[in-house]
Amino acid sequence: TSSGPLLEIKGCAWHHDERWLAYTAGTTLFVHDAEELVNYEIMRFSEEDKDFIAEPEWIGDRVILTLFEDVTAEARANNNKPVFDHR
């Protein structure tokens, strides 16, 4: 059963010991424990419908990923000039 909308998985990566599978869906990072057969919601990165995360990769015991943000509204507000966000 599903408790919310179905989300397209944008990437997955196994931890080096093959117990943990990191995967991204929408703007949320999940980790599946293949030994316990449990999924964990680790973090949600955005509430915007057009944003998404992808390309998870394990570096040691940490997961890195890419956040893709829709900057259309900001571009229009700046007369379609490039938007550089230095966070």
Tab-separated table of N, CA and C in Angstrom, residues 15-75:
chain	number	residue	atom	x	y	z
A	15	HIS	N	25.867	0.640	-1.075
A	15	HIS	CA	26.995	0.864	-0.171
A	15	HIS	C	28.026	-0.221	-0.472
A	16	HIS	N	29.290	0.016	-0.157
A	16	HIS	CA	30.348	-0.944	-0.489
A	16	HIS	C	30.142	-2.313	0.152
A	17	ASP	N	29.444	-2.393	1.300
A	17	ASP	CA	29.213	-3.704	1.926
A	17	ASP	C	27.928	-4.379	1.432
A	18	GLU	N	27.206	-3.711	0.518
A	18	GLU	CA	25.989	-4.214	-0.131
A	18	GLU	C	24.836	-4.484	0.831
A	19	ARG	N	24.870	-3.874	2.011
A	19	ARG	CA	23.725	-3.968	2.921
A	19	ARG	C	22.758	-2.818	2.672
A	20	TRP	N	23.284	-1.654	2.333
A	20	TRP	CA	22.483	-0.440	2.218
A	20	TRP	C	22.355	-0.011	0.759
A	21	LEU	N	21.134	0.305	0.346
A	21	LEU	CA	20.869	0.830	-0.992
A	21	LEU	C	20.289	2.227	-0.837
A	22	ALA	N	21.032	3.241	-1.277
A	22	ALA	CA	20.519	4.613	-1.276
A	22	ALA	C	19.758	4.823	-2.577
A	23	TYR	N	18.595	5.460	-2.474
A	23	TYR	CA	17.861	5.800	-3.690
A	23	TYR	C	17.121	7.114	-3.506
A	24	THR	N	16.915	7.800	-4.619
A	24	THR	CA	16.261	9.096	-4.602
A	24	THR	C	14.946	9.005	-5.361
A	25	ALA	N	13.945	9.674	-4.813
A	25	ALA	CA	12.625	9.738	-5.446
A	25	ALA	C	12.048	11.113	-5.138
A	26	GLY	N	11.670	11.837	-6.184
A	26	GLY	CA	11.211	13.209	-5.957
A	26	GLY	C	12.343	14.012	-5.354
A	27	THR	N	12.090	14.629	-4.223
A	27	THR	CA	13.126	15.405	-3.542
A	27	THR	C	13.552	14.725	-2.239
A	28	THR	N	13.369	13.415	-2.156
A	28	THR	CA	13.651	12.696	-0.923
A	28	THR	C	14.720	11.629	-1.139
A	29	LEU	N	15.630	11.538	-0.166
A	29	LEU	CA	16.640	10.492	-0.136
A	29	LEU	C	16.153	9.382	0.786
A	30	PHE	N	16.177	8.160	0.293
A	30	PHE	CA	15.808	6.985	1.069
A	30	PHE	C	17.005	6.045	1.140
A	31	VAL	N	17.050	5.228	2.179
A	31	VAL	CA	18.031	4.156	2.268
A	31	VAL	C	17.289	2.879	2.614
A	32	HIS	N	17.543	1.837	1.833
A	32	HIS	CA	16.949	0.518	2.069
A	32	HIS	C	17.985	-0.351	2.774
A	33	ASP	N	17.587	-0.973	3.867
A	33	ASP	CA	18.438	-1.919	4.593
A	33	ASP	C	18.095	-3.309	4.065
A	34	ALA	N	18.978	-3.875	3.250
A	34	ALA	CA	18.712	-5.165	2.610
A	34	ALA	C	18.754	-6.327	3.596
A	35	GLU	N	19.396	-6.141	4.729
A	35	GLU	CA	19.445	-7.188	5.745
A	35	GLU	C	18.149	-7.235	6.562
A	36	GLU	N	17.659	-6.070	6.969
A	36	GLU	CA	16.437	-5.978	7.784
A	36	GLU	C	15.175	-5.809	6.939
A	37	LEU	N	15.349	-5.557	5.635
A	37	LEU	CA	14.236	-5.320	4.704
A	37	LEU	C	13.366	-4.149	5.149
A	38	VAL	N	14.036	-3.042	5.479
A	38	VAL	CA	13.371	-1.829	5.948
A	38	VAL	C	13.836	-0.659	5.090
A	39	ASN	N	12.908	0.247	4.754
A	39	ASN	CA	13.233	1.488	4.042
A	39	ASN	C	13.201	2.645	5.020
A	40	TYR	N	14.190	3.529	4.929
A	40	TYR	CA	14.258	4.708	5.776
A	40	TYR	C	14.195	5.963	4.918
A	41	GLU	N	13.335	6.900	5.292
A	41	GLU	CA	13.323	8.209	4.652
A	41	GLU	C	14.357	9.052	5.385
A	42	ILE	N	15.434	9.405	4.703
A	42	ILE	CA	16.553	10.085	5.345
A	42	ILE	C	16.348	11.593	5.385
A	43	MET	N	16.025	12.193	4.244
A	43	MET	CA	15.874	13.641	4.210
A	43	MET	C	15.088	14.067	2.985
A	44	ARG	N	14.263	15.106	3.165
A	44	ARG	CA	13.562	15.747	2.047
A	44	ARG	C	14.241	17.084	1.803
A	45	PHE	N	14.611	17.360	0.557
A	45	PHE	CA	15.412	18.525	0.243
A	45	PHE	C	14.613	19.718	-0.241
A	46	SER	N	13.390	19.523	-0.695
A	46	SER	CA	12.604	20.627	-1.240
A	46	SER	C	11.139	20.233	-1.239
A	47	GLU	N	10.279	21.226	-1.182
A	47	GLU	CA	8.835	20.991	-1.287
A	47	GLU	C	8.303	21.377	-2.666
A	48	GLU	N	9.174	21.853	-3.530
A	48	GLU	CA	8.765	22.299	-4.862
A	48	GLU	C	8.530	21.104	-5.778
A	49	ASP	N	7.400	21.118	-6.508
A	49	ASP	CA	7.034	20.004	-7.388
A	49	ASP	C	8.016	19.788	-8.535
A	50	LYS	N	8.629	20.849	-9.038
A	50	LYS	CA	9.503	20.719	-10.208
A	50	LYS	C	10.948	20.395	-9.835
A	51	ASP	N	11.298	20.459	-8.557
A	51	ASP	CA	12.639	20.106	-8.121
A	51	ASP	C	12.740	18.591	-7.952
A	52	PHE	N	13.959	18.065	-8.058
A	52	PHE	CA	14.170	16.644	-7.755
A	52	PHE	C	15.640	16.418	-7.420
A	53	ILE	N	15.914	15.303	-6.770
A	53	ILE	CA	17.294	14.909	-6.496
A	53	ILE	C	17.580	13.628	-7.250
A	54	ALA	N	18.861	13.408	-7.549
A	54	ALA	CA	19.256	12.228	-8.326
A	54	ALA	C	20.728	11.940	-8.070
A	55	GLU	N	21.214	10.887	-8.701
A	55	GLU	CA	22.631	10.529	-8.721
A	55	GLU	C	23.235	10.296	-7.333
A	56	PRO	N	22.557	9.522	-6.461
A	56	PRO	CA	23.186	9.264	-5.165
A	56	PRO	C	24.459	8.449	-5.331
A	57	GLU	N	25.415	8.712	-4.466
A	57	GLU	CA	26.680	7.979	-4.490
A	57	GLU	C	27.216	7.895	-3.066
A	58	TRP	N	27.656	6.711	-2.687
A	58	TRP	CA	28.252	6.522	-1.363
A	58	TRP	C	29.710	6.947	-1.401
A	59	ILE	N	30.109	7.757	-0.448
A	59	ILE	CA	31.505	8.106	-0.197
A	59	ILE	C	31.755	7.666	1.246
A	60	GLY	N	32.378	6.512	1.408
A	60	GLY	CA	32.485	5.927	2.746
A	60	GLY	C	31.094	5.572	3.244
A	61	ASP	N	30.709	6.119	4.375
A	61	ASP	CA	29.375	5.869	4.935
A	61	ASP	C	28.434	7.053	4.741
A	62	ARG	N	28.777	7.961	3.844
A	62	ARG	CA	27.943	9.128	3.554
A	62	ARG	C	27.420	9.039	2.123
A	63	VAL	N	26.252	9.629	1.919
A	63	VAL	CA	25.663	9.674	0.581
A	63	VAL	C	25.746	11.106	0.077
A	64	ILE	N	26.268	11.271	-1.134
A	64	ILE	CA	26.208	12.564	-1.804
A	64	ILE	C	25.219	12.425	-2.953
A	65	LEU	N	24.646	13.529	-3.395
A	65	LEU	CA	23.662	13.500	-4.474
A	65	LEU	C	23.593	14.854	-5.129
A	66	THR	N	22.768	14.967	-6.139
A	66	THR	CA	22.588	16.218	-6.861
A	66	THR	C	21.152	16.682	-6.701
A	67	LEU	N	20.979	17.963	-6.346
A	67	LEU	CA	19.653	18.579	-6.268
A	67	LEU	C	19.453	19.403	-7.531
A	68	PHE	N	18.404	19.093	-8.285
A	68	PHE	CA	18.041	19.837	-9.484
A	68	PHE	C	16.871	20.740	-9.123
A	69	GLU	N	17.069	22.055	-9.267
A	69	GLU	CA	16.038	23.023	-8.911
A	69	GLU	C	15.499	23.716	-10.153
A	70	ASP	N	14.195	23.961	-10.163
A	70	ASP	CA	13.582	24.719	-11.246
A	70	ASP	C	13.785	26.204	-10.942
A	71	VAL	N	14.552	26.885	-11.772
A	71	VAL	CA	14.831	28.297	-11.552
A	71	VAL	C	14.102	29.185	-12.569
A	72	THR	N	13.065	28.648	-13.187
A	72	THR	CA	12.322	29.398	-14.202
A	72	THR	C	11.772	30.701	-13.657
A	73	ALA	N	11.137	30.670	-12.490
A	73	ALA	CA	10.543	31.882	-11.915
A	73	ALA	C	11.610	32.930	-11.618
A	74	GLU	N	12.746	32.510	-11.079
A	74	GLU	CA	13.826	33.451	-10.795
A	74	GLU	C	14.384	34.050	-12.082
A	75	ALA	N	14.505	33.237	-13.125
A	75	ALA	CA	15.026	33.729	-14.403
A	75	ALA	C	14.086	34.777	-14.997
